[in-house]
Short mmCIF file of C-alpha atoms in Angstrom, two decimals:
data_model
loop_
_atom_site.label_atom_id
_atom_site.label_comp_id
_atom_site.label_asym_id
_atom_site.label_seq_id
_atom_site.Cartn_x
_atom_site.Cartn_y
_atom_site.Cartn_z
CA UNK A 55 -0.22 26.63 15.12
CA UNK A 56 2.84 24.57 14.51
CA UNK A 57 2.99 20.94 15.13
CA UNK A 58 5.63 21.59 17.72
CA UNK A 59 2.19 23.21 19.67
CA UNK A 60 0.23 20.39 18.83
CA UNK A 61 2.63 17.91 20.14
CA UNK A 62 2.94 19.91 22.87
CA UNK A 63 -0.83 19.48 23.70
CA UNK A 64 -0.48 15.47 23.81
CA UNK A 65 1.44 16.14 26.65
CA UNK A 66 -1.88 16.51 29.37
CA UNK A 67 -5.05 15.32 29.60
CA UNK A 68 -7.66 17.57 28.50
CA UNK A 69 -11.07 18.26 29.80
CA UNK A 70 -12.52 18.97 26.79
CA UNK A 71 -11.19 18.53 23.46
CA UNK A 72 -13.85 20.10 20.61
CA UNK A 73 -13.03 18.26 17.14
CA UNK A 74 -14.17 21.20 14.91
CA UNK A 75 -13.62 25.13 15.51
CA UNK A 76 -16.41 26.66 13.35
CA UNK A 77 -19.68 28.67 15.56
CA UNK A 78 -20.67 26.14 17.96
CA UNK A 79 -16.83 24.59 18.86
CA UNK A 80 -15.69 27.97 19.71
CA UNK A 81 -18.69 28.92 21.25
CA UNK A 82 -18.43 25.67 23.43
CA UNK A 83 -14.65 26.31 24.15
CA UNK A 84 -14.87 29.85 24.89
CA UNK A 85 -17.85 29.17 27.84
CA UNK A 86 -15.93 26.02 28.90
CA UNK A 87 -12.44 28.21 29.39
CA UNK A 88 -14.39 31.09 31.13
CA UNK A 89 -15.39 28.39 34.05
CA UNK A 90 -11.67 26.66 34.25
CA UNK A 91 -12.00 24.13 32.04
CA UNK A 92 -8.81 22.91 29.83
CA UNK A 93 -9.74 22.88 26.42
CA UNK A 94 -8.56 22.15 23.44
CA UNK A 95 -10.17 23.09 19.80
CA UNK A 96 -8.80 20.99 16.69
CA UNK A 97 -10.16 23.13 13.98
CA UNK A 98 -9.31 21.57 10.04
CA UNK A 99 -10.01 25.00 8.76
CA UNK A 100 -12.12 24.24 6.02
CA UNK A 101 -15.64 26.25 7.31
CA UNK A 102 -19.00 25.59 5.40
CA UNK A 103 -19.09 29.44 4.71
CA UNK A 104 -15.97 30.35 3.57
CA UNK A 105 -17.05 30.82 -0.19
CA UNK A 106 -19.90 33.27 1.89
CA UNK A 107 -16.48 35.71 2.44
CA UNK A 108 -17.62 38.68 0.33
CA UNK A 109 -21.44 38.08 1.36
CA UNK A 110 -21.62 38.06 4.82
CA UNK A 111 -22.86 35.49 7.59
CA UNK A 112 -26.25 37.60 8.75
CA UNK A 113 -28.70 37.23 11.85
CA UNK A 114 -25.89 37.01 14.09
CA UNK A 115 -27.41 40.19 16.50
CA UNK A 116 -24.60 42.81 16.67
CA UNK A 117 -22.51 41.25 14.20
CA UNK A 118 -24.64 41.02 11.05
CA UNK A 119 -22.90 41.24 7.74
CA UNK A 120 -19.37 40.15 9.32
CA UNK A 121 -17.04 37.89 7.13
CA UNK A 122 -17.15 34.27 8.57
CA UNK A 123 -13.56 34.03 8.71
CA UNK A 124 -13.43 37.22 10.63
CA UNK A 125 -15.89 35.84 12.68
CA UNK A 126 -13.87 32.92 13.44
CA UNK A 127 -10.90 34.89 14.10
CA UNK A 128 -12.41 36.53 16.48
CA UNK A 129 -13.41 33.68 17.77
CA UNK A 130 -10.28 32.17 18.06
CA UNK A 131 -8.77 35.16 19.69
CA UNK A 132 -11.78 35.23 22.68
CA UNK A 133 -11.05 31.78 23.41
CA UNK A 134 -7.35 31.75 23.40
CA UNK A 135 -7.71 34.86 25.83
CA UNK A 136 -9.25 33.01 28.67
CA UNK A 137 -6.86 29.87 28.40
CA UNK A 138 -8.26 27.60 25.71
CA UNK A 139 -5.91 26.40 23.07
CA UNK A 140 -6.71 26.50 19.06
CA UNK A 141 -4.93 23.99 17.40
CA UNK A 142 -4.53 23.30 13.22
CA UNK A 143 -5.20 19.97 12.48
CA UNK A 144 -7.94 17.13 11.15
CA UNK A 145 -9.41 14.86 14.00
CA UNK A 146 -9.15 11.16 11.88
CA UNK A 147 -10.59 9.08 14.96
CA UNK A 148 -11.88 9.41 18.28
CA UNK A 149 -11.88 5.67 20.49
CA UNK A 150 -12.11 5.30 24.14
CA UNK A 151 -9.51 4.92 26.27
CA UNK A 152 -10.37 3.44 29.87
CA UNK A 153 -12.28 6.53 31.65
CA UNK A 154 -10.53 8.88 29.25
CA UNK A 155 -10.40 9.42 25.05
CA UNK A 156 -7.84 9.23 22.71
CA UNK A 157 -8.14 11.51 19.81
CA UNK A 158 -5.57 11.43 17.22
CA UNK A 159 -5.21 13.79 13.71
CA UNK A 160 -4.84 13.06 10.30
CA UNK A 161 -1.22 13.86 10.75
CA UNK A 162 -0.70 11.18 13.58
CA UNK A 163 -0.88 13.63 17.08
CA UNK A 164 -2.80 12.01 19.63
CA UNK A 165 -4.09 14.08 22.60
CA UNK A 166 -5.93 12.49 25.60
CA UNK A 167 -9.52 14.64 26.90
CA UNK A 168 -11.97 13.57 29.26
CA UNK A 169 -14.27 14.66 27.62
CA UNK A 170 -14.93 14.73 23.72
CA UNK A 171 -17.26 17.66 21.68
CA UNK A 172 -18.23 17.22 18.00
CA UNK A 173 -18.51 19.81 16.01
CA UNK A 174 -17.34 18.90 12.51
CA UNK A 175 -20.27 20.36 10.04
CA UNK A 176 -21.44 18.78 7.28
CA UNK A 177 -21.06 18.69 3.71
CA UNK A 178 -23.74 20.12 1.17
CA UNK A 179 -23.95 17.62 -1.10
CA UNK A 180 -25.37 19.72 -4.57
CA UNK A 181 -27.43 18.72 -7.41
CA UNK A 182 -25.91 17.33 -10.32
CA UNK A 183 -25.86 20.55 -12.89
CA UNK A 184 -23.10 21.30 -14.58
CA UNK A 185 -21.10 24.20 -13.91
CA UNK A 186 -23.36 24.96 -9.95
CA UNK A 187 -21.09 23.89 -7.59
CA UNK A 188 -18.28 26.69 -9.18
CA UNK A 189 -21.15 29.45 -8.25
CA UNK A 190 -22.12 28.22 -5.08
CA UNK A 191 -22.13 30.39 -2.13
CA UNK A 192 -22.37 33.32 -5.28
CA UNK A 193 -25.45 33.28 -6.94
CA UNK A 194 -26.11 29.99 -6.49
CA UNK A 195 -27.73 29.70 -2.94
CA UNK A 196 -29.85 28.17 -0.50
CA UNK A 197 -30.70 29.60 2.59
CA UNK A 198 -33.25 32.59 2.35
CA UNK A 199 -32.30 33.77 6.60
CA UNK A 200 -28.52 34.00 4.80
CA UNK A 201 -29.42 35.22 1.92
CA UNK A 202 -32.63 36.36 1.03
CA UNK A 203 -32.09 40.48 1.66
CA UNK A 204 -29.41 40.63 -0.40
CA UNK A 205 -30.74 39.22 -3.40
CA UNK A 206 -34.44 40.86 -2.47
CA UNK A 207 -36.27 42.39 -5.70
CA UNK A 208 -33.89 40.15 -7.77
CA UNK A 209 -34.93 37.64 -10.68
CA UNK A 210 -35.00 34.34 -8.48
CA UNK A 211 -34.95 30.80 -9.94
CA UNK A 212 -35.46 27.59 -7.63
CA UNK A 213 -34.37 24.22 -8.23
CA UNK A 214 -37.04 21.74 -7.94
CA UNK A 215 -38.07 22.58 -4.34
CA UNK A 216 -41.90 23.77 -4.10
CA UNK A 217 -40.58 24.90 -0.02
CA UNK A 218 -37.76 27.54 -0.83
CA UNK A 219 -40.17 28.28 -3.57
CA UNK A 220 -42.44 29.95 -0.98
CA UNK A 221 -39.89 30.95 1.01
CA UNK A 222 -38.01 32.96 -1.69
CA UNK A 223 -41.58 34.75 -3.32
CA UNK A 224 -41.48 36.24 -0.08
CA UNK A 225 -38.38 38.24 -1.72
CA UNK A 226 -39.15 38.97 -5.05
CA UNK A 227 -42.57 39.14 -7.06
CA UNK A 228 -40.06 37.62 -10.07
CA UNK A 229 -39.42 33.71 -8.69
CA UNK A 230 -39.72 30.82 -11.32
CA UNK A 231 -39.45 27.45 -9.72
CA UNK A 232 -37.87 24.47 -12.27
CA UNK A 233 -39.11 21.17 -11.19
CA UNK A 234 -36.04 19.88 -13.19
CA UNK A 235 -36.23 16.07 -12.61
CA UNK A 236 -38.83 16.70 -9.33
CA UNK A 237 -41.62 14.45 -8.39
CA UNK A 238 -45.07 16.10 -9.72
CA UNK A 239 -46.49 18.78 -7.96
CA UNK A 240 -49.97 18.09 -5.97
CA UNK A 241 -52.76 20.07 -7.24
CA UNK A 242 -52.90 22.14 -3.42
CA UNK A 243 -49.02 22.98 -4.57
CA UNK A 244 -50.38 23.79 -8.30
CA UNK A 245 -52.91 26.33 -6.67
CA UNK A 246 -50.59 27.91 -3.93
CA UNK A 247 -47.71 29.13 -6.84
CA UNK A 248 -50.57 30.14 -9.25
CA UNK A 249 -52.23 32.50 -6.72
CA UNK A 250 -48.40 33.79 -5.39
CA UNK A 251 -47.14 34.61 -9.11
CA UNK A 252 -44.63 31.49 -9.12
CA UNK A 253 -43.82 30.67 -12.70
CA UNK A 254 -43.32 27.01 -13.05
CA UNK A 255 -41.02 25.61 -16.08
CA UNK A 256 -40.86 22.01 -16.73
CA UNK A 257 -38.07 20.16 -18.58
CA UNK A 258 -34.68 18.86 -17.23
CA UNK A 259 -32.01 21.61 -16.58
CA UNK A 260 -28.83 21.50 -18.40
CA UNK A 261 -26.85 24.03 -16.65
CA UNK A 262 -26.11 27.82 -16.26
CA UNK A 263 -25.83 30.97 -18.76
CA UNK A 264 -23.01 33.58 -16.88
CA UNK A 265 -22.43 37.38 -18.40
CA UNK A 266 -19.36 38.69 -19.45
CA UNK A 267 -19.07 39.92 -16.10
CA UNK A 268 -19.20 36.53 -14.28
CA UNK A 269 -22.74 36.66 -13.21
CA UNK A 270 -25.91 34.30 -13.40
CA UNK A 271 -27.61 35.21 -16.56
CA UNK A 272 -29.94 32.56 -16.86
CA UNK A 273 -30.52 28.52 -15.99
CA UNK A 274 -30.62 26.64 -20.07
CA UNK A 275 -32.69 23.63 -20.41
CA UNK A 276 -32.07 20.81 -21.91
CA UNK A 277 -34.47 21.67 -24.67
CA UNK A 278 -31.84 24.43 -24.88
CA UNK A 279 -34.24 27.03 -23.90
CA UNK A 280 -32.35 29.61 -21.51
CA UNK A 281 -34.71 31.07 -18.59
CA UNK A 282 -33.33 34.72 -17.28
CA UNK A 283 -32.38 34.55 -13.36
CA UNK A 284 -30.13 36.51 -11.52
CA UNK A 285 -30.11 33.98 -8.32
CA UNK A 286 -30.52 30.41 -8.11
CA UNK A 287 -32.19 28.81 -5.08
CA UNK A 288 -30.95 24.93 -4.86
CA UNK A 289 -31.41 22.20 -2.11
CA UNK A 290 -28.66 20.32 -1.16
CA UNK A 291 -28.55 17.07 0.80
CA UNK A 292 -27.05 17.63 4.11
CA UNK A 293 -24.47 15.05 5.17
CA UNK A 294 -22.77 15.18 8.54
CA UNK A 295 -18.58 14.57 8.83
CA UNK A 296 -19.20 11.86 11.02
CA UNK A 297 -16.60 9.56 9.52
CA UNK A 298 -14.23 9.34 12.00
CA UNK A 299 -16.62 8.33 15.16
CA UNK A 300 -17.36 5.14 13.74
CA UNK A 301 -15.16 3.72 16.74
CA UNK A 302 -17.62 5.30 19.53
CA UNK A 303 -21.00 3.92 18.16
CA UNK A 304 -22.94 6.88 17.62
CA UNK A 305 -26.10 7.02 15.95
CA UNK A 306 -26.46 9.06 12.58
CA UNK A 307 -30.02 9.18 11.21
CA UNK A 308 -31.95 10.72 8.04
CA UNK A 309 -33.07 13.94 9.45
CA UNK A 310 -36.70 13.76 9.30
CA UNK A 311 -37.42 15.74 6.06
CA UNK A 312 -35.51 13.72 4.12
CA UNK A 313 -32.73 16.31 3.56
CA UNK A 314 -29.58 14.71 4.91
CA UNK A 315 -28.18 12.59 7.86
CA UNK A 316 -26.92 14.04 11.03
CA UNK A 317 -25.67 12.23 14.44
CA UNK A 318 -28.89 12.24 16.74
CA UNK A 319 -29.20 13.92 20.11
CA UNK A 320 -30.82 15.06 22.81
CA UNK A 321 -31.53 18.61 23.94
CA UNK A 322 -27.93 19.10 25.40
CA UNK A 323 -26.05 17.83 22.64
CA UNK A 324 -25.38 14.60 24.62
CA UNK A 325 -24.98 11.74 21.86
CA UNK A 326 -26.22 8.90 24.04
CA UNK A 327 -22.51 8.04 24.42
CA UNK A 328 -21.07 8.31 27.76
CA UNK A 329 -18.60 11.53 27.65
CA UNK A 330 -19.22 12.10 23.96
CA UNK A 331 -21.67 15.77 23.13
CA UNK A 332 -22.50 17.39 19.64
CA UNK A 333 -23.27 20.40 18.71
CA UNK A 334 -23.85 21.94 15.26
CA UNK A 335 -24.70 21.25 11.89
CA UNK A 336 -23.18 17.86 12.54
CA UNK A 337 -26.21 17.22 14.57
CA UNK A 338 -28.37 19.44 13.38
CA UNK A 339 -28.27 20.09 9.71
CA UNK A 340 -30.79 23.45 9.28
CA UNK A 341 -28.76 25.55 12.49
CA UNK A 342 -27.41 28.51 10.97
CA UNK A 343 -24.22 30.81 12.52
CA UNK A 344 -26.58 31.53 15.70
CA UNK A 345 -27.78 28.70 16.23
CA UNK A 346 -24.60 26.67 16.29
CA UNK A 347 -23.50 28.74 18.59
CA UNK A 348 -26.27 28.35 21.24
CA UNK A 349 -26.00 24.64 20.47
CA UNK A 350 -22.35 25.11 21.26
CA UNK A 351 -23.36 27.17 24.51
CA UNK A 352 -25.37 24.68 25.93
CA UNK A 353 -23.31 21.27 25.22
CA UNK A 354 -20.49 23.37 26.91
CA UNK A 355 -22.75 24.02 30.00
CA UNK A 356 -24.01 20.33 30.21
CA UNK A 357 -19.84 18.80 29.76
CA UNK A 358 -19.15 20.86 32.62
CA UNK A 359 -21.67 20.19 34.93
CA UNK A 360 -21.05 16.39 34.10
CA UNK A 361 -17.25 17.23 35.31
CA UNK A 362 -18.05 18.97 37.94
CA UNK A 363 -20.14 15.62 38.95
CA UNK A 364 -17.37 13.02 38.33
CA UNK A 365 -15.12 15.60 40.01
CA UNK A 366 -16.93 15.91 43.32
CA UNK A 367 -17.95 11.74 42.90
CA UNK A 368 -13.79 11.28 43.05
CA UNK A 369 -13.41 13.77 45.63
CA UNK A 370 -15.51 12.12 47.79
CA UNK A 371 -13.95 8.39 47.01
CA UNK A 372 -11.19 10.07 48.02
CA UNK A 373 -11.59 11.31 51.29
CA UNK A 374 -13.30 7.96 52.47
CA UNK A 375 -10.59 6.33 51.49
CA UNK A 376 -7.96 8.46 53.28
CA UNK A 377 -9.01 7.01 56.38
CA UNK A 378 -11.95 9.46 57.49
CA UNK A 379 -13.29 8.21 61.00
CA UNK A 380 -16.65 9.35 60.03
CA UNK A 381 -19.10 9.29 57.36
CA UNK A 382 -20.27 12.84 55.86
CA UNK A 383 -23.38 12.22 57.65
CA UNK A 384 -22.21 11.38 61.18
CA UNK A 385 -19.35 14.60 60.56
CA UNK A 386 -22.20 17.02 60.25
CA UNK A 387 -24.22 15.57 63.12
CA UNK A 388 -21.07 16.14 65.34
CA UNK A 389 -20.72 19.93 64.09
CA UNK A 390 -24.80 20.33 64.94
CA UNK A 391 -23.96 18.58 68.39
CA UNK A 392 -21.31 20.98 69.16
CA UNK A 393 -21.86 23.93 67.48
CA UNK A 394 -25.49 24.38 67.13
CA UNK A 395 -26.55 27.10 65.15
CA UNK A 396 -22.91 28.23 64.41
CA UNK A 397 -22.55 24.53 62.40
CA UNK A 398 -22.23 26.28 59.25
CA UNK A 399 -20.43 29.78 59.97
CA UNK A 400 -23.17 32.23 61.00
CA UNK A 401 -23.74 33.44 64.82
CA UNK A 402 -27.28 33.02 66.02
CA UNK A 403 -29.64 35.66 65.09
CA UNK A 404 -30.28 38.57 67.78
CA UNK A 405 -32.85 37.40 70.04
CA UNK A 406 -32.70 33.77 69.17
CA UNK A 407 -32.34 30.82 71.38
#
């Protein structure tokens, strides 16, 4: 959307502003809009899996293999069909402003929100190997559930990850683990790799070899030796896009497996900071597209219930402040005395006293 439309979005207070327009953010926005919440999604347009446009997004029931960009386009249309808004922009800062939040974009636009959902995803920090980043999302991969089927039965290299060597051995009999600069394997790990027929190559990796068709052809060691592979599996460090949240007091923690950093949330996506939830890769670095979308749905339900509770309490206070003679309990007692069984609009059952 245009800057004018984003400016218009700042003229109201939204029930929920969603920072991030990926699978988690759009799923949350869709469900919030369907229960008649005003919801604004601010989308920077940098989906993590954009480079996999030719590979497709997988594991999505009914949409397996769909282009990740097409999936998001469809999601934006669905959100809009229920009255939700999706605008282009990058959230630079979120801060509390009284009982609400002020959300500021990189280009200076400001919107107000009663609740905030953070779905800004993560950044994949790749191993420092020349040529690796240029092939990321093509024939340099990391997720067996995202890409394993597509590279089955091909020569697969794994860079310094025993865990991934096991995962991808299920997809091919030709798997080579490059120890690179990693720690020594345990006796048990050596035995498992030997039993599974996984080759192990010592020595640091210096770069990649590419053939004339711009396809990965091999891994080059510092010794000059080239080991033929068609795919290379790496283990990035996953870092949540959460730097803009410093003013809210959110907690970023190291993942228990030591693979990166993520926001700390409970099962509903609640961050512990009143009014703020998070979903998707920003709070679960291992979440694929289906899991991220599901987390968005869960967070949406929790946010809606939180707003319902706040609205009901505000309505009760407003009613009491309006000069009502009776309390709610007294109103109920009077209704039962005067109306009897019809106090709730029900006539007595036939034969009842």
